[in-house]
Coordinates of C-alpha atoms in Angstrom, one line a residue:
M25 CA 104.9 106.2 124.8
I26 CA 102.8 107.0 121.8
F27 CA 99.2 106.1 122.0
L28 CA 98.4 105.7 118.4
D29 CA 95.1 106.0 116.6
V30 CA 95.0 105.0 112.9
D31 CA 92.0 106.5 111.2
G32 CA 92.7 110.2 110.7
V33 CA 96.3 109.8 111.7
L34 CA 98.0 107.2 109.4
N35 CA 95.2 107.4 106.9
S36 CA 92.8 110.3 106.2
K37 CA 89.5 111.3 104.5
Q38 CA 91.7 112.5 101.7
D39 CA 92.8 109.0 100.9
G40 CA 89.4 107.5 101.6
N41 CA 90.4 106.2 105.1
S42 CA 91.8 103.2 103.3
I43 CA 92.8 100.1 105.3
K44 CA 95.6 99.8 102.7
L45 CA 97.3 102.8 104.5
R46 CA 98.7 104.2 101.3
T47 CA 100.2 107.5 102.5
D48 CA 103.9 106.9 103.1
S49 CA 104.5 110.4 104.5
H50 CA 102.4 109.5 107.5
F51 CA 104.6 106.6 108.3
R52 CA 107.8 108.5 107.7
L53 CA 106.6 111.1 110.2
L54 CA 105.8 108.5 112.8
Q55 CA 109.2 107.0 112.2
E56 CA 110.8 110.4 112.8
I57 CA 108.9 110.7 116.1
V58 CA 110.1 107.3 117.3
K59 CA 113.7 107.9 116.2
A60 CA 113.9 111.3 117.8
T61 CA 112.3 110.2 121.1
G62 CA 112.9 106.5 121.5
A63 CA 109.1 106.2 122.2
K64 CA 107.3 102.9 122.0
I65 CA 103.9 102.5 120.2
V66 CA 100.7 101.5 122.1
L67 CA 97.8 101.0 119.7
S68 CA 94.7 102.9 121.0
S69 CA 92.8 102.7 117.7
S70 CA 89.7 100.7 117.2
W71 CA 91.9 98.7 114.9
R72 CA 93.3 96.9 117.9
A73 CA 90.3 94.6 118.4
G74 CA 88.2 92.7 115.9
F75 CA 89.9 94.0 112.7
A76 CA 92.4 91.2 112.0
K77 CA 93.0 92.1 108.3
A78 CA 93.4 95.8 109.1
R79 CA 95.7 95.1 112.0
N80 CA 97.9 92.8 109.8
T81 CA 98.1 95.6 107.2
L82 CA 99.1 98.1 109.9
S83 CA 101.7 95.8 111.3
N84 CA 103.2 95.2 107.9
R85 CA 103.2 98.9 107.0
L86 CA 104.8 99.8 110.3
G87 CA 107.4 97.1 109.7
E88 CA 108.4 98.7 106.4
Y89 CA 109.6 101.6 108.5
G90 CA 111.2 99.6 111.3
L91 CA 108.3 100.3 113.6
E92 CA 106.2 97.9 115.7
I93 CA 103.4 97.9 118.2
M94 CA 104.5 97.3 121.7
D95 CA 101.1 96.8 123.2
S96 CA 97.4 97.9 122.9
T97 CA 95.1 99.6 125.2
P98 CA 92.4 97.5 126.8
V99 CA 88.9 97.3 125.4
L100 CA 86.6 98.4 128.3
S101 CA 83.0 97.6 128.3
G102 CA 80.2 100.0 129.1
L103 CA 80.3 103.7 128.4
S104 CA 84.0 104.1 128.3
C105 CA 85.8 106.3 125.9
R106 CA 89.3 106.2 124.4
G107 CA 90.6 108.3 127.3
D108 CA 89.4 105.8 129.8
E109 CA 91.2 103.0 128.0
I110 CA 94.4 105.0 127.9
R111 CA 94.1 105.8 131.6
Q112 CA 93.6 102.1 132.4
W113 CA 96.7 101.2 130.4
L114 CA 98.7 103.9 132.1
D115 CA 97.5 102.7 135.5
D116 CA 98.4 99.1 134.7
N117 CA 101.9 100.0 133.3
R118 CA 102.9 102.9 135.5
K119 CA 106.6 101.8 135.7
L120 CA 107.0 101.8 131.9
V121 CA 106.0 105.4 131.2
E122 CA 108.0 108.6 131.7
R123 CA 106.2 110.7 129.2
F124 CA 103.5 110.0 126.7
V125 CA 101.6 111.5 123.8
I126 CA 98.3 110.6 122.3
L127 CA 98.3 110.9 118.6
D128 CA 94.6 111.0 117.5
D129 CA 92.1 112.9 115.4
D130 CA 89.4 112.7 118.1
D131 CA 89.4 114.4 121.4
D132 CA 87.4 111.9 123.5
M133 CA 90.0 111.9 126.3
E134 CA 89.2 115.0 128.3
E135 CA 91.8 114.6 131.1
F136 CA 94.6 114.5 128.5
T137 CA 93.4 117.1 125.9
G138 CA 95.4 120.0 127.2
T139 CA 98.5 118.1 128.2
N140 CA 99.2 115.0 126.1
L141 CA 97.0 115.1 123.0
V142 CA 98.3 116.0 119.6
Q143 CA 95.2 116.1 117.6
T144 CA 95.5 115.5 113.8
D145 CA 93.2 116.8 111.1
S146 CA 91.2 113.8 109.9
E147 CA 91.0 115.3 106.4
I148 CA 94.8 115.0 105.9
G149 CA 96.2 112.8 108.7
L150 CA 99.6 113.2 110.4
Q151 CA 101.5 116.3 109.3
E152 CA 105.0 117.6 110.0
E153 CA 103.8 120.2 112.6
D154 CA 102.0 117.3 114.5
A155 CA 105.2 115.3 114.5
L156 CA 107.2 118.2 115.8
R157 CA 104.7 118.7 118.6
C158 CA 105.0 115.1 119.5
I159 CA 108.8 115.2 119.6
E160 CA 108.8 118.3 121.7
M161 CA 106.3 116.8 124.2
L162 CA 108.1 113.6 124.5
N163 CA 111.6 115.1 124.8
S164 CA 110.7 117.9 127.2

């Protein structure tokens, strides 16, 4: 599984964090990760809820690369963080997951930071070295 953030991963500050998701290289790298690992995509980004236009753009851009979103993490109320939402999804879907990676520019998922997080640079988004780390983590 790939828990996918959008802002800072598939777009970046360099491209104005555009909801148009203009940077093809980010999508090609995500496509490489999926092809090399057989991983499925679970959307953990804030784009998963309440951003219909952005979510449609994301689905269309992923489709251009033969990719799709399998599921999304739950939106938890209260003082939860992205790590809590990922943990809830993992607890609810235990049988589906052998290995997983979190592809995100933030680090608000303490329990996973040292083991499952591949943190991108929000200035430039997903890069080749990030993709290689994901592939290594998912295939090990």
